[in-house]
Short mmCIF file of C-alpha atoms in Angstrom, two decimals:
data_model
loop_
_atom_site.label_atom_id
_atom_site.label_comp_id
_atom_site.label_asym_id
_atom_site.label_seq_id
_atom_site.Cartn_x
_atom_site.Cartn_y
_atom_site.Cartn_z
CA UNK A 1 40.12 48.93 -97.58
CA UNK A 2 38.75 52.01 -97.95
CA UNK A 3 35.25 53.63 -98.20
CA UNK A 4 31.67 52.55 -97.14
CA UNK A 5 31.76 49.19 -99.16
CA UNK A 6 35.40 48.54 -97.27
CA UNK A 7 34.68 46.62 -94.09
CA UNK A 8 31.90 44.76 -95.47
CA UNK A 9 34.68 43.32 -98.09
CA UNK A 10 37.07 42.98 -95.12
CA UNK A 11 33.89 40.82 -92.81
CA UNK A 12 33.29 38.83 -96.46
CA UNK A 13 37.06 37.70 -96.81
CA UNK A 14 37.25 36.68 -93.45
CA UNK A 15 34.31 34.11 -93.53
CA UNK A 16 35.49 33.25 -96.87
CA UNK A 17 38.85 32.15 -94.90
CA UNK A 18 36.59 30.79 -92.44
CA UNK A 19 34.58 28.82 -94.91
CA UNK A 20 37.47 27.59 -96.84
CA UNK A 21 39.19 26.45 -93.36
CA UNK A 22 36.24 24.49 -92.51
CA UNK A 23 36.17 22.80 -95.92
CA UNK A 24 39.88 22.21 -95.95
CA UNK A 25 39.91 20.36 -91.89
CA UNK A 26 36.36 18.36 -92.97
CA UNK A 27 38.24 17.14 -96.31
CA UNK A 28 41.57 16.27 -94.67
CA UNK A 29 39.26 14.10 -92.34
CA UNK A 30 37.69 12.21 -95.23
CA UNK A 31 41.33 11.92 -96.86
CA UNK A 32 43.22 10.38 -93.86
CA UNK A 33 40.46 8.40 -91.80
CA UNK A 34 39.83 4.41 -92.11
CA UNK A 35 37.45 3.50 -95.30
CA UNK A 36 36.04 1.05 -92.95
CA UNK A 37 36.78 1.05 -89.20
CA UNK A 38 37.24 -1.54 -86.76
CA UNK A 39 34.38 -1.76 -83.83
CA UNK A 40 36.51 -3.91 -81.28
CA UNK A 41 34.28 -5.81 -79.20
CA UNK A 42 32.19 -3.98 -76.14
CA UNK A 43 32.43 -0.48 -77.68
CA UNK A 44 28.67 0.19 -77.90
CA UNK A 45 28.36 -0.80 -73.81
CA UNK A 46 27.93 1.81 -71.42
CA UNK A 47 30.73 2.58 -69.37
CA UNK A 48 30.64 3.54 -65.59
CA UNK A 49 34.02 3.91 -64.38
CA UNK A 50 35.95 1.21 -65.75
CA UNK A 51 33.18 -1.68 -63.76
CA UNK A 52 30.85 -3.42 -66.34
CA UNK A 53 27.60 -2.51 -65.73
CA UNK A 54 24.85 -4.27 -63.98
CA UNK A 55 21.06 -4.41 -64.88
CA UNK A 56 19.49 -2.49 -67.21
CA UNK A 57 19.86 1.14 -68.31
CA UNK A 58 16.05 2.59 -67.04
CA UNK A 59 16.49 4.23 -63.58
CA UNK A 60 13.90 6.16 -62.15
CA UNK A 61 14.74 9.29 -59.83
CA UNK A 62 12.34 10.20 -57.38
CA UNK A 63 10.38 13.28 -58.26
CA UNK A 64 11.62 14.67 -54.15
CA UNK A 65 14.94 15.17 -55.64
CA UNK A 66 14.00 17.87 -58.20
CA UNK A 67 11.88 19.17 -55.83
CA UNK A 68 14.89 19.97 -53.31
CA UNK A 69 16.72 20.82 -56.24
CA UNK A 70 13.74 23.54 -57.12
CA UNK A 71 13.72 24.89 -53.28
CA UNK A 72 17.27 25.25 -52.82
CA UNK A 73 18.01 27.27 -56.36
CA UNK A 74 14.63 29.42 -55.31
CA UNK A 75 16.40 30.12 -51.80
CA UNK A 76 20.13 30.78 -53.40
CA UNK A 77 18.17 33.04 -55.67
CA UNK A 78 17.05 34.77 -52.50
CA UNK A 79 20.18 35.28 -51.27
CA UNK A 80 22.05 36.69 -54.24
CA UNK A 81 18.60 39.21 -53.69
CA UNK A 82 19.12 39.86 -50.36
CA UNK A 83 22.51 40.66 -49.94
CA UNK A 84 23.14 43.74 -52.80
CA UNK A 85 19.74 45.19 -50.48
CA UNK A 86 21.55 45.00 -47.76
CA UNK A 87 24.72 46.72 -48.66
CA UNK A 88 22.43 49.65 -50.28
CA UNK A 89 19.73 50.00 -47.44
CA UNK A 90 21.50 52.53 -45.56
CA UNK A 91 21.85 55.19 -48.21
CA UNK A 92 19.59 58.13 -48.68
CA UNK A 93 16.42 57.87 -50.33
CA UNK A 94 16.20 53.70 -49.66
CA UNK A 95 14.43 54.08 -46.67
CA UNK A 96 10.64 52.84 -46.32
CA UNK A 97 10.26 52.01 -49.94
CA UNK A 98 13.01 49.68 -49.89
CA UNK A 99 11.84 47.81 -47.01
CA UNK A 100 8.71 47.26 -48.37
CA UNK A 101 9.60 46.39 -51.35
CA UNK A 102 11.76 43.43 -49.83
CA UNK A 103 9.10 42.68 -47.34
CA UNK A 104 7.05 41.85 -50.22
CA UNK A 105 9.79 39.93 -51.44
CA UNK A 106 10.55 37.88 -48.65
CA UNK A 107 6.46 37.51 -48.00
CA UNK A 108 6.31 35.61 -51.34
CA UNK A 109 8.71 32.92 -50.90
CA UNK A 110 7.38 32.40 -47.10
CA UNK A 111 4.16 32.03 -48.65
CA UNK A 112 5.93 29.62 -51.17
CA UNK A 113 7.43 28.06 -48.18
CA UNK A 114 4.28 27.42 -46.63
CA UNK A 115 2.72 25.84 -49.53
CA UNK A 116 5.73 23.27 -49.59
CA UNK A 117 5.09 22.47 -45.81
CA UNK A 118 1.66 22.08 -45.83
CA UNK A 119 1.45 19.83 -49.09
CA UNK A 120 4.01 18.08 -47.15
CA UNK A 121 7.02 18.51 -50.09
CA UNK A 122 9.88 18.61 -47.43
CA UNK A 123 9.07 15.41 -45.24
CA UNK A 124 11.62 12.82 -46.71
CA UNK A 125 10.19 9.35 -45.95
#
């Protein structure tokens, strides 16, 4: 199709197709499914690998784990920081600015470090 009304024709006949495809696979569905279903017994029960479960379904998770969870994805983060700087330090015109700019870096996550430590986050008891 040609001309400045052409490829919006084109993009409307292809989510007509779309549209139409949708409504044809969602009406098969109704056609060729159950009218009523079975529900054998024990299909609403959880299921934790293939043993019937025991006790109830409330667990609580300790808050620590997030919190080592938090601490290792901020230190990763570091890291994926840390290394592009290093492969660039060396080249002209990265020179004092760049370290300070990664001293400052580093500074805050020792200072976020620190904070963990002395609230006393990272003792596991």
């Amino acid at each position: 199709m040609d001309g400045y009304l052409g490829s919006y024709a084109t993009l409307g006949l292809v989510l007509l197709a779309g549209v139409l495809l949708f409504v044809a696979a969602f009406g098969a569905n109704r056609l060729l499914r159950p009218s009523n279903p079975a529900e054998p017994a024990g299909k609403r029960i959880s299921y934790e690998s293939g043993i019937d479960p025991v006790g109830g379904d409330w667990a609580q998770a300790q808050i620590r784990y997030y919190v080592y969870a938090y601490l290792y994805v901020l230190f990763a983060v570091e890291a994926v920081f840390l290394f592009p700087w290093a492969l660039i330090f060396d080249r002209p015109g990265f020179g004092g600015l760049a370290i300070a700019e990664m001293g400052i870096f580093v500074a805050v996550l020792a200072l976020g470090i620190l904070y963990a430590w002395r609230k006393r986050i990272l003792t596991w008891t």
